[in-house]
Tab-separated table of C-alpha atoms and ligand atoms in Angstrom:
chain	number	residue	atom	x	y	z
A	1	UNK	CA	33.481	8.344	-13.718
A	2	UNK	CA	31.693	11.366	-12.338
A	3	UNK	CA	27.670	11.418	-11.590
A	4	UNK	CA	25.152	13.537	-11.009
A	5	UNK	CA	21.816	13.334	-9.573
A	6	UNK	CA	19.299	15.748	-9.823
A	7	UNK	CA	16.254	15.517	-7.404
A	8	UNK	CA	13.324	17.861	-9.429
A	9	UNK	CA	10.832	19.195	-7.214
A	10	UNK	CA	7.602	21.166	-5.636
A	11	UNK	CA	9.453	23.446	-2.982
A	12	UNK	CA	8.151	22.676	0.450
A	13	UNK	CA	7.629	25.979	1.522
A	14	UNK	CA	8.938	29.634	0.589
A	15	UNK	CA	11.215	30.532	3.164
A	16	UNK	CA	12.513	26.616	3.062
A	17	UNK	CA	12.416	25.128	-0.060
A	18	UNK	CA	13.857	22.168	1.315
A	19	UNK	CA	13.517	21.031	5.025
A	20	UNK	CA	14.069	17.595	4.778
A	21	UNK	CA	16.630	16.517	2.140
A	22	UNK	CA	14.651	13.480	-0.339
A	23	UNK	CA	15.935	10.020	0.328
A	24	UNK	CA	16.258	8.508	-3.022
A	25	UNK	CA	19.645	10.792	-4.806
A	26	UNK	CA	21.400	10.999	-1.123
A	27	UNK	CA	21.129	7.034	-0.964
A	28	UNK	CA	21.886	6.476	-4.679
A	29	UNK	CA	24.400	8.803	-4.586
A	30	UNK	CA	26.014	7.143	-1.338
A	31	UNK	CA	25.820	4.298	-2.986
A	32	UNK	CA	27.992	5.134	-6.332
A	33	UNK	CA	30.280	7.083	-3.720
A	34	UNK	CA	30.883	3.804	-1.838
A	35	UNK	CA	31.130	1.865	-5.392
A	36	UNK	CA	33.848	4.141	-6.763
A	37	UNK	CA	32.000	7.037	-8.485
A	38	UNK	CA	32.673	10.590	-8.059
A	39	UNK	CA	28.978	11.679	-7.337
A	40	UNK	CA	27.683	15.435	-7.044
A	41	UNK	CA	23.808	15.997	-5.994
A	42	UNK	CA	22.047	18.765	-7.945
A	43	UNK	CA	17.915	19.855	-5.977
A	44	UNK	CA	15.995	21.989	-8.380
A	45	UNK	CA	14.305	24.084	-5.570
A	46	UNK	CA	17.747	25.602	-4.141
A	47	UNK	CA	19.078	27.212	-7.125
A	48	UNK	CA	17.240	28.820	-10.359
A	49	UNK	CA	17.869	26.619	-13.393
A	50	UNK	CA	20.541	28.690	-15.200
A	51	UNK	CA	22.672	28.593	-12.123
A	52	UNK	CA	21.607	24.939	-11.850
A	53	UNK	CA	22.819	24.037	-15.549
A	54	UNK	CA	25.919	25.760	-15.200
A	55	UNK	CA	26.900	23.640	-12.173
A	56	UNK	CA	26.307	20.509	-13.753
A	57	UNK	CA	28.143	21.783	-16.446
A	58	UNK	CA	31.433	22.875	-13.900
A	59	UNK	CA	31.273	18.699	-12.883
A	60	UNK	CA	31.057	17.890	-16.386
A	61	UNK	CA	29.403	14.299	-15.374
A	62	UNK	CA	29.318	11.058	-17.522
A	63	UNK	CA	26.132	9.772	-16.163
A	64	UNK	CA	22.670	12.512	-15.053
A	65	UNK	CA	20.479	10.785	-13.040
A	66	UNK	CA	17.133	12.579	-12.531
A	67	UNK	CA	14.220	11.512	-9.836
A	68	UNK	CA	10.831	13.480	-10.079
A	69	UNK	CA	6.701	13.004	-9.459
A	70	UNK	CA	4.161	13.784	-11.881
A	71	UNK	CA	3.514	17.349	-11.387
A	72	UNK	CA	7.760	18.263	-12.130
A	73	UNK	CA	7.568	16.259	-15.235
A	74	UNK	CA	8.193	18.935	-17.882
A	75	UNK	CA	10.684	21.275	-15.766
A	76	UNK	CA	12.533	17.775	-15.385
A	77	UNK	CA	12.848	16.872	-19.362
A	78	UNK	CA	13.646	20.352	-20.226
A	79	UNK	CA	16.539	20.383	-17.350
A	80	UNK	CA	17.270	16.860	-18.682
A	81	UNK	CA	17.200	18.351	-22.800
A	82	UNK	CA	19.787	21.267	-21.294
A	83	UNK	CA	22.197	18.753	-19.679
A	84	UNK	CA	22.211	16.631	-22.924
A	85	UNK	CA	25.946	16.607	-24.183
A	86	UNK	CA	27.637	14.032	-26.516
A	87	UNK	CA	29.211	10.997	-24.752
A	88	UNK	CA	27.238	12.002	-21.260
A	89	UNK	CA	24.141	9.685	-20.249
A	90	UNK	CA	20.839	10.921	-19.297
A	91	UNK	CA	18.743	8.494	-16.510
A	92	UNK	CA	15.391	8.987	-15.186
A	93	UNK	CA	13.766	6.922	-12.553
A	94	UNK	CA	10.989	7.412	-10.107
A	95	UNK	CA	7.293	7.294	-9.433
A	96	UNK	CA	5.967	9.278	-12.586
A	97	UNK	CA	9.094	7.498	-14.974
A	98	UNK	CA	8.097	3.935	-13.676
A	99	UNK	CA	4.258	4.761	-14.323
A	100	UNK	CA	5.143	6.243	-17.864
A	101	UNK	CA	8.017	4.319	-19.034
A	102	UNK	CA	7.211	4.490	-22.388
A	103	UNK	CA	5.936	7.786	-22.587
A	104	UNK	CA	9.333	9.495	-20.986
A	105	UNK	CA	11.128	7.310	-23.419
A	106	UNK	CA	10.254	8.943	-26.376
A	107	UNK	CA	9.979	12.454	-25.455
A	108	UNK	CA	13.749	11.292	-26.961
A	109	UNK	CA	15.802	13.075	-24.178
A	110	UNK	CA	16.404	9.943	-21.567
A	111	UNK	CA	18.789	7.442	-22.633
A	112	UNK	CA	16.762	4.641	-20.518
A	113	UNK	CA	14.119	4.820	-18.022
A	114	UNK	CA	15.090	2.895	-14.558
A	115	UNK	CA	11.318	1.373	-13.130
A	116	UNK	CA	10.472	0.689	-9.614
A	117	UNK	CA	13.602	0.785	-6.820
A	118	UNK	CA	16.843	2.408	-7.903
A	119	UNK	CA	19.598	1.299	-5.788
A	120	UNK	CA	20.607	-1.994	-7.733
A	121	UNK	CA	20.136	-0.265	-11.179
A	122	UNK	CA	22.259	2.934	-10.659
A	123	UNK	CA	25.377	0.080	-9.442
A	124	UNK	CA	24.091	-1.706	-12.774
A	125	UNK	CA	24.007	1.184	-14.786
A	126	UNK	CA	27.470	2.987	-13.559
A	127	UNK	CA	29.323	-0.578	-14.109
A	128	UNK	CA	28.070	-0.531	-17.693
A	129	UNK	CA	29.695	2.469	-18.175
A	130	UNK	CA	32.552	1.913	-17.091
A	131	UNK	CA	32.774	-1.094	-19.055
A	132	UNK	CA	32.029	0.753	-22.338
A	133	UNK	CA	28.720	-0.895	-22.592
A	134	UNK	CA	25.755	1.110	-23.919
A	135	UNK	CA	22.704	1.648	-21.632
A	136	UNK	CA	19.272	-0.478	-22.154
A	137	UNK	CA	16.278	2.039	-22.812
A	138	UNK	CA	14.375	0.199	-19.461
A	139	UNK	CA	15.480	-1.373	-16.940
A	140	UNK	CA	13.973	-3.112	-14.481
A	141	UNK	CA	14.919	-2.594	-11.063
A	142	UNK	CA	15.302	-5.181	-8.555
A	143	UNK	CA	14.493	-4.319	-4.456
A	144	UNK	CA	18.196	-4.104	-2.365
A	145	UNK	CA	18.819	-7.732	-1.070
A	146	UNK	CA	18.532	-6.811	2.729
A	147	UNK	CA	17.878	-3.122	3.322
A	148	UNK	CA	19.890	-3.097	6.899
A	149	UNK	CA	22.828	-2.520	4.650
A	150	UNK	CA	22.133	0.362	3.114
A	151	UNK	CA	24.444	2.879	4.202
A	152	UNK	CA	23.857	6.509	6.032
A	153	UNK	CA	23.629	8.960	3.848
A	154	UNK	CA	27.071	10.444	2.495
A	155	UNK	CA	27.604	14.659	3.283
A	156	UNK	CA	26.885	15.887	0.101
A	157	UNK	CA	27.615	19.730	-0.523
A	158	UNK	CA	24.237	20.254	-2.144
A	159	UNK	CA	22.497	19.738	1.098
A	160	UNK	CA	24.850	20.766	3.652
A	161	UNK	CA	23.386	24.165	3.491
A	162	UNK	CA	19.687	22.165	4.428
A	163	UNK	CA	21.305	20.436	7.225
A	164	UNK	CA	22.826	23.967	8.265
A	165	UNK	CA	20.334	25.783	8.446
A	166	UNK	CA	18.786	27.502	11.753
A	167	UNK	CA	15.757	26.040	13.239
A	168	UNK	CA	14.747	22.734	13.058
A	169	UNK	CA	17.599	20.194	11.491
A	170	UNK	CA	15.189	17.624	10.210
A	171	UNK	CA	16.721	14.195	8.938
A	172	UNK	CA	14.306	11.342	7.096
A	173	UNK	CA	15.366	8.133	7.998
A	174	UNK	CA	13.830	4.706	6.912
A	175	UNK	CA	12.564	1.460	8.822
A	176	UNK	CA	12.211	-0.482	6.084
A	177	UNK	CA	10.265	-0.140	2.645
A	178	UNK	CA	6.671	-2.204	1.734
A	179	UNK	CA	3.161	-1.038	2.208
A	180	UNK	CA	0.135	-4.423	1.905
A	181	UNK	CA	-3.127	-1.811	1.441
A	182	UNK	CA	-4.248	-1.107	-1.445
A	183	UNK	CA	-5.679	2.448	-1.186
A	184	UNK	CA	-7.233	3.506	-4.512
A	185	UNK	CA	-5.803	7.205	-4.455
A	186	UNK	CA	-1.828	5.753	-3.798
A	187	UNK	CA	0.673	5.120	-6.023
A	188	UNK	CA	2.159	2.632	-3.682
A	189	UNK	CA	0.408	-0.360	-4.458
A	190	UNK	CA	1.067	0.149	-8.523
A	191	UNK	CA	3.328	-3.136	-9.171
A	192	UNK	CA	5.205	-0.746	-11.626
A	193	UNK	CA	6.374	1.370	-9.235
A	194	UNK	CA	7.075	-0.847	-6.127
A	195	UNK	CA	7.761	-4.745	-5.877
A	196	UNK	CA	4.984	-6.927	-4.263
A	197	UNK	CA	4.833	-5.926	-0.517
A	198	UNK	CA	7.762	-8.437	1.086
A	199	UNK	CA	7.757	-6.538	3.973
A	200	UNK	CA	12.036	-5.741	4.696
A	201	UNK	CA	13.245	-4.489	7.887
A	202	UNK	CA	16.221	-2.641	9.349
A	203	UNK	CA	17.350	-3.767	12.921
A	204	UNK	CA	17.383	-0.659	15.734
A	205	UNK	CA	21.055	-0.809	15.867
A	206	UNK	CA	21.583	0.022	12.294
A	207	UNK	CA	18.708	2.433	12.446
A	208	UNK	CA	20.041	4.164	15.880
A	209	UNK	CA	23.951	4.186	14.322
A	210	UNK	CA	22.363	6.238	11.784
A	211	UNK	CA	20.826	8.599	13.433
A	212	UNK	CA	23.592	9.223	16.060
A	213	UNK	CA	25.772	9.824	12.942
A	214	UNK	CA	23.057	12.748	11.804
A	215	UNK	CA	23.352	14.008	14.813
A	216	UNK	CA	27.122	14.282	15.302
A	217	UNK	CA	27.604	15.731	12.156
A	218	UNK	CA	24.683	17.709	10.861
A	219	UNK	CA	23.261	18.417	14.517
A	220	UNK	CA	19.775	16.970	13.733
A	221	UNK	CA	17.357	17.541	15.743
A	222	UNK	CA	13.879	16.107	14.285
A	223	UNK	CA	13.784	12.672	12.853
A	224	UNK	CA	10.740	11.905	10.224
A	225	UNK	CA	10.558	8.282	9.435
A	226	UNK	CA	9.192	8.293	6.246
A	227	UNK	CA	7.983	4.867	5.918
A	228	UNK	CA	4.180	4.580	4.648
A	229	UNK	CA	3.468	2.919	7.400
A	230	UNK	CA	5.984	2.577	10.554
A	231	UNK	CA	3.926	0.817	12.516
A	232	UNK	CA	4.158	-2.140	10.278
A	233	UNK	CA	6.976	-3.826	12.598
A	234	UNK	CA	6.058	-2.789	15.967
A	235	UNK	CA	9.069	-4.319	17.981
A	236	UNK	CA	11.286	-2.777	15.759
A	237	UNK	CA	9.657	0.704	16.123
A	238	UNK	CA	9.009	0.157	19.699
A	239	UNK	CA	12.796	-0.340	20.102
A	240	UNK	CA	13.760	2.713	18.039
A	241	UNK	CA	11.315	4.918	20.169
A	242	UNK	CA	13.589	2.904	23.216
A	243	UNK	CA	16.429	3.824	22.364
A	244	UNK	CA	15.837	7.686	21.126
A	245	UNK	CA	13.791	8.085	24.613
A	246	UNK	CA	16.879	7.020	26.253
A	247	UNK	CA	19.676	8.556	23.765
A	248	UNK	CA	18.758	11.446	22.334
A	249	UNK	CA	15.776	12.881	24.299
A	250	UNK	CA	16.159	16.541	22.493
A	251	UNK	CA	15.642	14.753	19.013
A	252	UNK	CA	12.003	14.972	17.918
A	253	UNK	CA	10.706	12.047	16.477
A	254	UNK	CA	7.096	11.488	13.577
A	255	UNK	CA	5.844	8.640	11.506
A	256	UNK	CA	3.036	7.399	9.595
A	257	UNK	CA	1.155	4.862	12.214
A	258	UNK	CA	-1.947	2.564	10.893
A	259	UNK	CA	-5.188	2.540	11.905
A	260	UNK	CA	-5.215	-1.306	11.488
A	261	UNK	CA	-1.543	-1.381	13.098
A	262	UNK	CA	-1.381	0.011	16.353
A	263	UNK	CA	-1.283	-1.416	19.790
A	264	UNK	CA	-1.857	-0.705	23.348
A	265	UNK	CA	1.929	-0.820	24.066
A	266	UNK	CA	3.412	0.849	21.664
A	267	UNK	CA	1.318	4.228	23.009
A	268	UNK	CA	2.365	3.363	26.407
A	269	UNK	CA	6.448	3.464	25.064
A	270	UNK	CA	5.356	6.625	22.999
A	271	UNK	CA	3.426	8.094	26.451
A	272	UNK	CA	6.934	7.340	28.564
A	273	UNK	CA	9.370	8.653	26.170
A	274	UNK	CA	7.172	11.438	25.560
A	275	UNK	CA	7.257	12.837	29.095
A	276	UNK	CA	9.480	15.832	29.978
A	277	UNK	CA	9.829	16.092	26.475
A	278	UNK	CA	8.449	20.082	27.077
A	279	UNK	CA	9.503	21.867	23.114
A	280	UNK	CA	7.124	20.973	20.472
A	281	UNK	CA	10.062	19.984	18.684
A	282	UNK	CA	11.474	17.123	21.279
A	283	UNK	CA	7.754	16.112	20.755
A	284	UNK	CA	6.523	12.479	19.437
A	285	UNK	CA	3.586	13.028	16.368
A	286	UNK	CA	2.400	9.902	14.971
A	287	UNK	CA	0.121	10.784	11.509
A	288	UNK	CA	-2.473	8.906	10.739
A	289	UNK	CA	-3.888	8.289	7.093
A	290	UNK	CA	-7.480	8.427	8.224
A	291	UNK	CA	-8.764	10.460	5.493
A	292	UNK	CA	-12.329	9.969	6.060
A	293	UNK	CA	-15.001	10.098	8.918
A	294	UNK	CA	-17.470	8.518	6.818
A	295	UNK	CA	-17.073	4.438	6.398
A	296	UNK	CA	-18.958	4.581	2.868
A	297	UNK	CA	-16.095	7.013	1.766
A	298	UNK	CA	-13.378	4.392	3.346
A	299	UNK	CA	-14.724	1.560	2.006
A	300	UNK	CA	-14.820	3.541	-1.408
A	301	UNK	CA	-11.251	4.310	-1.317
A	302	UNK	CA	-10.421	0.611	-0.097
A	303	UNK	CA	-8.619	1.956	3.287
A	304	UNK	CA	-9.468	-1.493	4.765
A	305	UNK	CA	-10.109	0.916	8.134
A	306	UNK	CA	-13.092	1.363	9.990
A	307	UNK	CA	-14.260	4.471	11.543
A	308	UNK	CA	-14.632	2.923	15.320
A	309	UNK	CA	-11.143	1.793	14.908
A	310	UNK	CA	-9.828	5.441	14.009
A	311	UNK	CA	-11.813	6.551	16.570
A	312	UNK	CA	-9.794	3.943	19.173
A	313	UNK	CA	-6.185	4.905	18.075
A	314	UNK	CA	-7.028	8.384	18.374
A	315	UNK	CA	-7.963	7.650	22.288
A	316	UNK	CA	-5.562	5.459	22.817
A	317	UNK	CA	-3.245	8.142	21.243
A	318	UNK	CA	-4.545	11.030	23.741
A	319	UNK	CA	-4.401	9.024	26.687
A	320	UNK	CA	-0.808	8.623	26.636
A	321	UNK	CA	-0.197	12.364	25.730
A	322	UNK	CA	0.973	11.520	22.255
A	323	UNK	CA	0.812	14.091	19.420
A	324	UNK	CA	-1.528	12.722	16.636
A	325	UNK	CA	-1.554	14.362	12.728
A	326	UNK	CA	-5.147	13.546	11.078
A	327	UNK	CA	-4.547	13.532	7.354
A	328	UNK	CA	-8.197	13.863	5.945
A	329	UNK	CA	-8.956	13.663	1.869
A	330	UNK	CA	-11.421	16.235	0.177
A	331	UNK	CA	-12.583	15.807	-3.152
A	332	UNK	CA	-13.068	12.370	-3.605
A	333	UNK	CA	-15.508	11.542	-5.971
A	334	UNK	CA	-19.334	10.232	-4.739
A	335	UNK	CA	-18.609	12.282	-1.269
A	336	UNK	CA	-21.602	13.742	-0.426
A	337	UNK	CA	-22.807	16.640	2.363
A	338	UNK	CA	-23.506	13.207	4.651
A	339	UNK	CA	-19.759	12.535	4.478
A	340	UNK	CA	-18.529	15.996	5.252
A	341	UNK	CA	-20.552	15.985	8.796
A	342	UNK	CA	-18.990	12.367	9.195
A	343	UNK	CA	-15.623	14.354	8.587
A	344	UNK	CA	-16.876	16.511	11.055
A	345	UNK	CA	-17.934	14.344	13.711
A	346	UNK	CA	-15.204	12.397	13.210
A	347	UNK	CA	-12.433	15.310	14.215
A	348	UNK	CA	-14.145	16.567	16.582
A	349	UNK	CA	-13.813	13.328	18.282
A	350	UNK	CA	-10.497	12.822	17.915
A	351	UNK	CA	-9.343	16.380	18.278
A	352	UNK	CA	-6.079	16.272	16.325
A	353	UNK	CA	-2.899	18.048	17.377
A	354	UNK	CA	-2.533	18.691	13.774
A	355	UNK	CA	-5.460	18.174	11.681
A	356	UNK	CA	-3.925	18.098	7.958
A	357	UNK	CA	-6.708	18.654	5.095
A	358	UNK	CA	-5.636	17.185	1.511
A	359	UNK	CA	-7.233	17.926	-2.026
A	360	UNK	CA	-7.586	14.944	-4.355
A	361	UNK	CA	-5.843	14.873	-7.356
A	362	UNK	CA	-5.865	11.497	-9.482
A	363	UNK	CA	-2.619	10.508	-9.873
A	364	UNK	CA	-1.551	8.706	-12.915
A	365	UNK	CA	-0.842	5.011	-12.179
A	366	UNK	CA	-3.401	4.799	-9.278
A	367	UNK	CA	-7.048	3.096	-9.502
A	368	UNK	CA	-8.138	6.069	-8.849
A	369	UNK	CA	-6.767	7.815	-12.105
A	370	UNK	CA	-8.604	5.494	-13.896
A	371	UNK	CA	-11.920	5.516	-11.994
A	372	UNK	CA	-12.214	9.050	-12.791
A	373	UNK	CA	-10.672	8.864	-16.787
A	374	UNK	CA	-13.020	5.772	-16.512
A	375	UNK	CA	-15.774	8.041	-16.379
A	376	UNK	CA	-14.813	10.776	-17.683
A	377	UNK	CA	-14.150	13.167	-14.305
A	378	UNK	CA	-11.044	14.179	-15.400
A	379	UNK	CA	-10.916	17.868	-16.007
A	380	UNK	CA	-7.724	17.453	-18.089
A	381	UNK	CA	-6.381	13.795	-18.274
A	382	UNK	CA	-3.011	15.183	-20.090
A	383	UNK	CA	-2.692	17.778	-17.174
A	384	UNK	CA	-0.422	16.235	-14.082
A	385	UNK	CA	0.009	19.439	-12.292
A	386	UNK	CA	-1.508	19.285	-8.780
A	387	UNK	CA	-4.185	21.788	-7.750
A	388	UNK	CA	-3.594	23.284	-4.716
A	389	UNK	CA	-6.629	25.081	-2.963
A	390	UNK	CA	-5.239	28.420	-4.152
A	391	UNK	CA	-5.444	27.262	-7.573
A	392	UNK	CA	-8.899	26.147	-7.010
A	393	UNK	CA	-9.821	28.844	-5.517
A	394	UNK	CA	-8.312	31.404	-8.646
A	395	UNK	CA	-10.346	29.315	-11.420
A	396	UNK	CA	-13.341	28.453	-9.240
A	397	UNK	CA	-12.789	24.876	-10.567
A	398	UNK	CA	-11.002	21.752	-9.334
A	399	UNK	CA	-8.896	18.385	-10.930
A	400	UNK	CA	-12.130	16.097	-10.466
A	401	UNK	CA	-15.161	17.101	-12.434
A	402	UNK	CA	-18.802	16.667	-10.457
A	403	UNK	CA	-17.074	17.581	-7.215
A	404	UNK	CA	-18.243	20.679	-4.745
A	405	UNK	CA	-15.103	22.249	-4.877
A	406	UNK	CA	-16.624	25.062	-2.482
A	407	UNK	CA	-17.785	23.044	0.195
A	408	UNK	CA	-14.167	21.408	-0.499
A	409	UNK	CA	-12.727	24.608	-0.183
A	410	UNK	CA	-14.506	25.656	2.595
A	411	UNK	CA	-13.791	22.554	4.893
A	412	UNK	CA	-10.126	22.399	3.846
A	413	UNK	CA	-9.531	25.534	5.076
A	414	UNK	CA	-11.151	25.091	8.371
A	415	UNK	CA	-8.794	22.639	9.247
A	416	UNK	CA	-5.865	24.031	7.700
A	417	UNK	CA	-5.917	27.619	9.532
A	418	UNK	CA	-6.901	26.135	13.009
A	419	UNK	CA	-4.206	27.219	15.156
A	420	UNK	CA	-1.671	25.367	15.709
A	421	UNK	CA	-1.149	24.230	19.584
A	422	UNK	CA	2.147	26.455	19.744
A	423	UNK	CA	3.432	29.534	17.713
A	424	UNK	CA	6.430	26.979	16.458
A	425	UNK	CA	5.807	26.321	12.624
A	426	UNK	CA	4.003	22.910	12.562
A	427	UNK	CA	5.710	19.838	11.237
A	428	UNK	CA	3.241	17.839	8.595
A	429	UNK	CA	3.719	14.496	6.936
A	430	UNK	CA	6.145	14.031	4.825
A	431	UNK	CA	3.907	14.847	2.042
A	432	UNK	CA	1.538	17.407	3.268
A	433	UNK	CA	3.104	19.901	1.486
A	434	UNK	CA	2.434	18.841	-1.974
A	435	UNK	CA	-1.394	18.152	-1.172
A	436	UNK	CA	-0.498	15.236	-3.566
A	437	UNK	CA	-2.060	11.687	-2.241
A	438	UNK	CA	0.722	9.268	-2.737
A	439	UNK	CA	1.321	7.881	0.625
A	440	UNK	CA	-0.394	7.734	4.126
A	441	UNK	CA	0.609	11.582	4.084
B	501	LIG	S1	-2.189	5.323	1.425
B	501	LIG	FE1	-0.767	4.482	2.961
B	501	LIG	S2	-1.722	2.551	3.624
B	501	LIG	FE2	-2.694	3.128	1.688
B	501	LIG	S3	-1.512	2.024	0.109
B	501	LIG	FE3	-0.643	4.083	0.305
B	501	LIG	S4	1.036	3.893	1.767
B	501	LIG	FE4	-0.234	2.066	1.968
């Protein structure tokens, strides 16, 4: 039985649509490989969608599996309506399907509607096939019984290309998968999307065996953990820093720390395998969600952080010569001009290596979607496209009604064109590119 995957997506930048291949179809798809399925990956940023159509088509799958957010929701069910062909199956799963199960369903081009973790379903969903079964319209998907088994990723044609590619060879990698906060503006915490936080680990061998196969065969040379937070098991991290410092000292290496989840030792293993590591891209950048220098706005947004404590890691951080990225939020609603000279104060305190500015916009599913739609700040509830500044800028208006979108404007773009510290192009969270808000990125 043959299956395709089809990852639908906001490129991450022009001249590299993709730098980092997505986790979800090269795991899923590793996953059918290893259970018996011919698999083919499909990305919607590397190809325009005739060609894209036509080489589904050429593979002629039985199953099409597609994984998108929010703001690809209509380019992915008109791909999805193209691909439709008698006897083949048509999947969708995600953040934005889990939210709107329902909804997706009857747009009447998805055979079912796979909520919350995939890798269980896609097994459960293949088998049925197989076995002549029809598909259930939803199903439910249960978390991988002990995520240290999950395989590297397979070499799949569709990203070999990505792994190719001159510059920096960037590989995500995962520690394990749970976030406990609750952040208003995050999709995380939505029970539809992701089981209740049971926190599940890898070990460091099965992590370090990973990367060391990355390395052999795509020559990686970054390494972007893209856990929410990776400071969450700080032996385990501790002993992955360890064991890059004393294996692969040319690979870089960034996560998402916590401001809440950070100790004095794990900057001093950062601080020692940082030394000699001279490129910015050997470097060690750990991001921080602290999104606000004002404690009324954190409290707001239920970041369970303090200021003072933002203010430490960033120290502590400094002190031991390790690379911190400031993610800061804009456009929240109730922010005031007394928040943006907390903002202020607050980076020039901590003087990030890579300040990164983000523009709220609601997403569906997350309390703060429905604080706004609550009260009516939506500017278009049906709209689920995200507003970068340019687009703010062009229409003079933003996502969140009631909101300074100059002064928003105006500060984003102070912190987004400060230099960066070399002329090398700057590696950002995972999800800086988007400007969405799902994650500490
Ligand atoms: S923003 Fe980060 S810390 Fe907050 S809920 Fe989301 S992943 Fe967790």
């Amino acid at each position: 039985m043959r299956v395709a995957l089809i990852y639908v997506g906001q490129p991450e930048s022009e001249l590299r649509p993709v730098m980092s291949p997505p986790i979800g179809p090269q795991l899923l798809g590793t996953l059918l490989l290893h259970h018996g399925a011919e698999v083919e990956l499909f990305d919607s940023r590397l190809q325009p969608a005739d060609r894209l159509l036509a080489a589904v088509d050429d593979f002629d799958p039985h199953l099409v599996g597609f994984s998108y957010l929010s703001p690809n929701a209509d380019e992915a069910v008109a791909l999805a309506r193209a691909v439709r062909r008698p006897g083949r199956a048509i999947v969708a799963g995600g953040v934005h399907a889990s939210i709107h199960t329902e909804a997706t369903l009857a747009i009447g081009v998805f055979d079912t509607v796979v909520r919350r973790e995939g890798e269980s379903a896609i097994l459960d969903l293949y088998d049925r096939l197989v076995a002549g079964e029809p598909l259930p319209p939803i199903v439910e998907g249960t978390a991988w019984p002990d995520v240290d088994t999950l395989p590297p990723y397979a070499d799949f044609d569709c990203y070999r290309g990505v792994y190719d590619q001159e510059g920096y060879r960037p590989v995500y990698l995962q520690l394990g998968r749970g976030c406990p906060m609750q952040c208003t503006f995050c999709e995380l915490p939505n029970r539809q999307v992701f089981e209740p936080p049971r926190r599940r680990f890898r070990t460091v061998d099965t992590v370090m065996a990973e990367v060391h196969e990355y390395v052999r065969r795509w020559g990686v040379d970054f390494v972007t953990i893209a856990d929410p937070i990776a400071t969450l098991n700080l032996p385990l991290l501790m002993g992955v820093v360890r064991r890059m410092d004393a294996e692969l000292p040319d690979v870089g290496l960034m996560f998402n720390g916590h401001v809440n989840r950070f100790s004095r030792a794990l900057a001093e293993v950062l601080g020692e395998a940082q030394a000699g590591r001279d490129r910015e891209g050997q470097r060690i950048t750990v991001w921080f969600g602290f999104e606000s220098g004002s404690q009324r706005l954190l409290d707001f947004m239920r970041k369970r952080t303090s200021v003072a404590d933002g203010l430490a890691v960033a120290r502590l951080c400094r002190d031991h010569d390790v690379q911190v990225g400031a993610n800061l939020l804009l456009g929240v609603p109730t922010e005031t001009e007394d928040d943006y000279r907390a903002h202020h104060a607050f980076m020039d305190e901590i003087e990030p290596t890579f300040p990164n500015p983000n523009i709220l916009n609601p997403l569906p599913g997350t309390e703060m979607y429905d604080y706004c739609a609550d009260r009516g700040l939506l500017r278009d509830p049906a709209d689920h496209s995200i507003w970068r500044d340019s687009d703010i800028a062009a229409r003079g208006e933003g996502p969140v009604l009631g909101i300074d979108y100059q002064r928003v404007l105006a500060t984003y773009r102070h912190y987004r064109d400060e230099p960066a510290p070399e002329s090398e192009p700057r590696y950002r969270s995972w999800a800086a590119d988007d400007d969405t808000t799902t994650g500490c990125g």
